[in-house]
Amino acid sequence: ATVAPVIIATDKTQLTHFSGNKSAYPVYMTLGNLPRSLRRKPSEHACILIGYLSVDKVDGEGISDRRQRALTHQLFHSSIAMILEPLIQAGKEGIEVMSGDGTVRRVHPILAAYVADYPEQCLVTCAKSGTCPKCQVPEASLG
């Protein structure tokens, strides 16, 4: 059997400031065994959109800010779990894929990397965000 490293990337994106502050939260997937130069070119279609995460705010009426943040984090993690469920199943059972030479092989895709900016890294790893872990930038200066 062959292991196929899968890379997931998310990036909350502001679509417009002019018509109601619309935003999107796409989830992209690519394969780690593709050359980086190929993965980075949109024209090569090496990265595909596999879903969108919710950008809705949890209604905070009657609950504390801490509980509201916890519910928002829970929504994120539940959504990611739903999106990645087929990948988890394929990783356990394997899938049959035809290789370049025409041979059918069993491939086990596994999540190898998750690409995200610092606030999303904190969200994904359930870490408290705040000051930068590498430098002495004040919290107020972080984007």
XYZ file of N, CA and C in Angstrom:
429
model
N 0.840 -1.190 0.000
C 0.000 0.000 0.000
C 0.881 1.248 0.000
N 0.321 2.322 -0.498
C 1.017 3.597 -0.596
C 0.337 4.616 0.299
N 1.124 5.443 0.954
C 0.589 6.534 1.771
C 0.664 7.814 0.947
N -0.448 8.544 0.900
C -0.499 9.815 0.167
C -0.677 10.952 1.167
N 0.337 11.797 1.333
C 0.204 12.919 2.273
C -0.751 13.983 1.732
N -1.720 14.364 2.552
C -2.718 15.361 2.171
C -2.459 16.640 2.951
N -2.529 17.769 2.279
C -2.343 19.080 2.906
C -3.671 19.817 2.848
N -4.116 20.301 4.001
C -5.350 21.076 4.109
C -4.961 22.520 4.403
N -5.684 23.462 3.823
C -5.430 24.884 4.079
C -6.760 25.612 4.238
N -6.802 26.515 5.210
C -7.974 27.373 5.396
C -7.500 28.814 5.480
N -8.367 29.717 5.070
C -8.046 31.133 5.176
C -9.339 31.927 5.146
N -9.729 32.447 6.287
C -10.942 33.264 6.346
C -10.695 34.503 5.494
N -11.594 34.767 4.561
C -11.393 35.798 3.556
C -12.513 36.822 3.589
N -12.139 38.086 3.611
C -13.117 39.177 3.527
C -13.424 39.397 2.055
N -14.673 39.193 1.662
C -15.040 39.337 0.252
C -15.316 40.776 -0.137
N -16.014 41.517 0.729
C -16.344 42.900 0.401
C -16.588 43.706 1.665
N -16.265 44.972 1.590
C -16.557 45.905 2.676
C -17.747 46.784 2.314
N -18.159 46.726 1.058
C -19.140 47.682 0.558
C -20.588 47.204 0.648
N -20.818 45.922 0.644
C -22.210 45.446 0.655
C -22.458 44.475 1.803
N -22.235 44.931 3.009
C -22.587 44.126 4.165
C -21.484 43.283 4.760
N -20.228 43.619 4.502
C -19.110 42.881 5.086
C -19.236 41.372 4.893
N -19.354 40.919 3.686
C -19.461 39.498 3.375
C -18.087 38.852 3.474
N -18.058 37.656 4.041
C -16.804 36.928 4.132
C -17.053 35.455 3.851
N -15.989 34.735 3.548
C -16.054 33.301 3.278
C -14.915 32.624 4.025
N -15.064 31.331 4.262
C -14.060 30.570 5.005
C -13.816 29.256 4.257
N -13.101 29.310 3.118
C -12.904 28.110 2.307
C -11.894 27.144 2.918
N -12.068 25.859 2.585
C -11.139 24.800 2.981
C -10.614 24.184 1.690
N -9.295 24.193 1.527
C -8.659 23.669 0.324
C -7.858 22.414 0.647
N -7.674 21.558 -0.365
C -6.896 20.341 -0.194
C -5.960 20.169 -1.386
N -4.760 19.684 -1.104
C -3.804 19.323 -2.143
C -3.023 18.111 -1.659
N -2.227 17.528 -2.534
C -1.414 16.375 -2.168
C 0.020 16.805 -1.903
N 0.598 16.235 -0.869
C 1.953 16.592 -0.478
C 3.022 16.033 -1.388
N 2.694 15.035 -2.210
C 3.724 14.477 -3.091
C 3.819 15.205 -4.428
N 3.014 16.259 -4.602
C 3.155 17.109 -5.789
C 4.248 18.141 -5.532
N 5.025 18.489 -6.536
C 6.055 19.515 -6.332
C 5.430 20.841 -5.890
N 6.104 21.529 -5.002
C 5.613 22.809 -4.480
C 5.339 23.800 -5.608
N 6.206 23.822 -6.598
C 6.017 24.757 -7.716
C 4.701 24.487 -8.448
N 4.278 23.248 -8.492
C 3.013 22.885 -9.124
C 1.830 23.239 -8.222
N 1.959 22.955 -6.917
C 0.870 23.228 -5.966
C 0.543 24.703 -5.877
N 1.523 25.568 -6.099
C 1.338 27.016 -5.932
C 0.733 27.709 -7.149
N 0.602 27.014 -8.264
C 0.070 27.632 -9.480
C -1.417 27.320 -9.605
N -2.277 28.333 -9.469
C -3.717 28.083 -9.620
C -4.078 27.469 -10.975
N -3.320 27.802 -12.009
C -3.621 27.285 -13.348
C -3.413 25.771 -13.451
N -2.676 25.176 -12.521
C -2.417 23.735 -12.545
C -3.524 22.929 -11.861
N -4.400 23.609 -11.133
C -5.523 22.960 -10.438
C -5.058 21.839 -9.505
N -3.927 22.032 -8.857
C -3.396 21.045 -7.924
C -4.025 21.183 -6.545
N -4.716 22.268 -6.314
C -5.380 22.538 -5.041
C -6.876 22.648 -5.328
N -7.698 21.897 -4.570
C -9.137 21.930 -4.827
C -9.889 22.423 -3.595
N -11.017 23.038 -3.836
C -11.903 23.492 -2.772
C -12.733 22.296 -2.324
N -12.681 21.967 -1.016
C -13.445 20.815 -0.527
C -14.598 21.217 0.382
N -14.684 22.491 0.747
C -15.806 22.919 1.575
C -15.648 24.342 2.057
N -16.691 24.792 2.729
C -16.687 26.112 3.362
C -17.046 25.949 4.829
N -16.390 26.703 5.682
C -16.724 26.738 7.101
C -17.673 27.894 7.360
N -18.402 27.805 8.442
C -19.350 28.856 8.796
C -18.612 30.121 9.214
N -19.131 31.256 8.766
C -18.597 32.544 9.206
C -19.591 33.234 10.133
N -20.699 32.539 10.430
C -21.716 33.108 11.309
C -21.206 33.208 12.740
N -21.662 34.220 13.427
C -21.331 34.403 14.837
C -22.344 33.624 15.673
N -21.877 33.062 16.783
C -22.769 32.398 17.729
C -23.523 33.478 18.482
N -24.831 33.328 18.591
C -25.646 34.304 19.314
C -25.216 34.306 20.776
N -24.667 35.428 21.217
C -24.124 35.531 22.564
C -25.106 36.024 23.603
N -26.361 36.124 23.229
C -27.354 36.653 24.165
C -27.548 35.684 25.335
N -27.293 36.182 26.530
C -27.508 35.397 27.735
C -26.370 34.470 28.119
N -25.264 34.495 27.367
C -24.122 33.660 27.742
C -22.877 34.527 27.846
N -21.901 34.026 28.574
C -20.670 34.792 28.780
C -19.829 34.813 27.503
N -18.908 35.776 27.429
C -17.996 35.859 26.279
C -17.175 34.583 26.155
N -16.755 34.052 27.284
C -15.945 32.830 27.287
C -16.729 31.660 26.684
N -17.993 31.523 27.075
C -18.841 30.448 26.557
C -19.111 30.657 25.061
N -19.288 31.902 24.654
C -19.517 32.213 23.242
C -18.305 31.810 22.404
N -17.093 32.112 22.897
C -15.868 31.703 22.192
C -15.774 30.182 22.119
N -16.108 29.514 23.225
C -16.045 28.050 23.253
C -17.010 27.441 22.230
N -18.204 28.003 22.121
C -19.175 27.502 21.145
C -18.708 27.755 19.714
N -18.082 28.902 19.474
C -17.540 29.210 18.147
C -16.440 28.216 17.791
N -15.569 27.911 18.739
C -14.494 26.940 18.509
C -15.071 25.548 18.268
N -16.098 25.195 19.039
C -16.735 23.894 18.865
C -17.365 23.782 17.476
N -17.985 24.847 17.004
C -18.567 24.868 15.660
C -17.485 24.648 14.605
N -16.339 25.321 14.760
C -15.227 25.166 13.826
C -14.759 23.709 13.786
N -14.499 23.130 14.963
C -13.958 21.771 15.025
C -14.966 20.732 14.529
N -16.240 20.916 14.835
C -17.270 19.997 14.331
C -17.371 20.087 12.812
N -17.272 21.289 12.276
C -17.335 21.486 10.823
C -16.144 20.841 10.126
N -14.952 21.041 10.663
C -13.750 20.423 10.086
C -13.864 18.904 10.144
N -14.370 18.373 11.257
C -14.533 16.920 11.385
C -15.475 16.379 10.312
N -16.553 17.094 10.046
C -17.498 16.658 9.006
C -16.858 16.705 7.620
N -16.115 17.765 7.342
C -15.476 17.908 6.030
C -14.412 16.836 5.822
N -13.674 16.493 6.885
C -12.568 15.543 6.756
C -12.965 14.091 6.988
N -14.223 13.816 7.332
C -14.661 12.438 7.580
C -14.354 11.505 6.411
N -14.634 11.881 5.157
C -14.277 10.978 4.044
C -12.768 10.704 3.964
N -11.947 11.695 4.297
C -10.494 11.501 4.293
C -10.083 10.506 5.376
N -10.696 10.604 6.538
C -10.377 9.692 7.639
C -10.730 8.259 7.244
N -11.916 8.063 6.669
C -12.328 6.728 6.226
C -11.388 6.191 5.152
N -11.047 7.027 4.177
C -10.148 6.597 3.098
C -8.769 6.252 3.646
N -8.319 6.989 4.667
C -7.028 6.701 5.269
C -7.004 5.361 5.980
N -8.116 5.013 6.618
C -8.198 3.732 7.337
C -8.332 2.553 6.376
N -9.232 2.679 5.407
C -9.550 1.561 4.521
C -8.710 1.545 3.249
N -8.226 2.704 2.842
C -7.508 2.819 1.582
C -8.481 2.935 0.423
N -7.996 3.466 -0.671
C -8.801 3.579 -1.886
C -7.963 3.079 -3.056
N -8.630 2.509 -4.047
C -7.919 2.024 -5.222
C -7.759 3.160 -6.218
N -6.516 3.354 -6.661
C -6.180 4.436 -7.583
C -5.330 3.854 -8.708
N -5.602 4.287 -9.931
C -4.792 3.828 -11.054
C -3.571 4.733 -11.183
N -2.405 4.136 -11.202
C -1.168 4.911 -11.312
C -0.885 5.241 -12.774
N 0.168 5.992 -12.993
C 0.533 6.434 -14.337
C 0.839 5.297 -15.291
N 1.288 4.155 -14.756
C 1.604 3.012 -15.619
C 0.414 2.068 -15.820
N -0.771 2.461 -15.304
C -1.976 1.660 -15.500
C -2.238 0.635 -14.416
N -1.341 0.513 -13.457
C -1.517 -0.431 -12.361
C -2.455 0.157 -11.312
N -3.372 -0.674 -10.818
C -4.270 -0.233 -9.749
C -3.574 -0.490 -8.418
N -3.476 0.545 -7.610
C -2.790 0.449 -6.311
C -3.729 0.906 -5.203
N -3.518 0.370 -4.003
C -4.274 0.803 -2.826
C -3.497 1.947 -2.175
N -4.171 3.080 -2.037
C -3.559 4.288 -1.478
C -4.294 4.665 -0.196
N -3.523 5.046 0.825
C -4.072 5.494 2.102
C -3.736 6.977 2.275
N -4.691 7.866 1.977
C -4.424 9.299 2.175
C -4.470 9.652 3.662
N -3.482 10.412 4.116
C -3.441 10.835 5.521
C -3.224 12.346 5.586
N -3.780 12.954 6.603
C -3.567 14.387 6.812
C -2.135 14.587 7.282
N -1.339 15.247 6.464
C 0.074 15.450 6.772
C 0.371 16.864 7.245
N -0.403 17.845 6.774
C -0.133 19.240 7.144
C -1.423 20.045 7.081
N -1.467 21.061 7.920
C -2.598 21.993 7.938
C -2.003 23.387 7.845
N -2.251 24.070 6.750
C -1.678 25.392 6.509
C -2.688 26.448 6.944
N -2.242 27.353 7.818
C -3.132 28.405 8.326
C -2.292 29.550 8.862
N -2.912 30.729 8.959
C -2.217 31.849 9.584
C -2.260 31.673 11.112
N -1.581 32.557 11.839
C -1.422 32.367 13.283
C -2.739 32.254 14.041
N -3.726 33.139 13.839
C -4.985 32.979 14.589
C -5.680 31.643 14.296
N -5.621 31.188 13.048
C -6.225 29.901 12.706
C -5.423 28.742 13.279
N -4.092 28.881 13.346
C -3.278 27.842 13.975
C -3.690 27.659 15.430
N -3.922 28.771 16.108
C -4.364 28.701 17.505
C -5.729 28.033 17.602
N -6.623 28.349 16.688
C -7.957 27.754 16.681
C -7.885 26.253 16.412
N -7.095 25.846 15.430
C -6.977 24.437 15.061
C -6.372 23.620 16.200
N -5.380 24.168 16.878
C -4.676 23.428 17.931
C -5.263 23.638 19.316
N -6.354 24.387 19.404
C -7.006 24.687 20.692
C -6.064 25.425 21.638
N -5.217 26.264 21.082
C -4.292 27.058 21.892
C -4.855 28.468 22.058
N -4.485 29.105 23.139
C -4.931 30.479 23.376
C -4.120 31.409 22.489
N -4.811 32.238 21.724
C -4.093 33.193 20.887
C -3.823 34.448 21.695
N -2.916 35.190 21.238
C -2.535 36.414 21.933
C -1.237 36.902 21.352
N -0.213 36.903 22.152
C 1.074 37.396 21.678
C 1.738 36.369 20.773
N 2.617 36.857 19.945
C 3.333 36.013 18.999
C 4.298 35.096 19.748
N 4.343 33.785 19.414
C 5.242 32.880 20.117
C 6.709 33.038 19.720
N 6.990 33.757 18.613
C 8.360 33.869 18.123
C 9.007 35.223 18.383
N 8.209 36.263 18.521
C 8.801 37.589 18.664
C 8.119 38.347 19.798
N 8.544 39.541 20.036
C 8.032 40.339 21.145
C 7.044 41.406 20.686
N 6.249 41.109 19.665
C 5.259 42.058 19.167
C 4.108 42.129 20.167
N 3.705 43.325 20.564
C 2.578 43.444 21.493
C 1.289 42.891 20.877
N 0.409 42.352 21.725
C -0.835 41.739 21.260
C -1.670 42.704 20.422
N -1.689 43.967 20.796
C -2.486 44.966 20.073
C -1.984 45.180 18.642
N -0.723 44.841 18.364
C -0.152 45.043 17.031
C -0.371 43.855 16.099
N -0.878 42.741 16.634
C -1.103 41.561 15.807
C -2.392 41.713 15.021
N -2.400 41.268 13.755
C -3.572 41.365 12.879
C -4.486 40.296 13.108
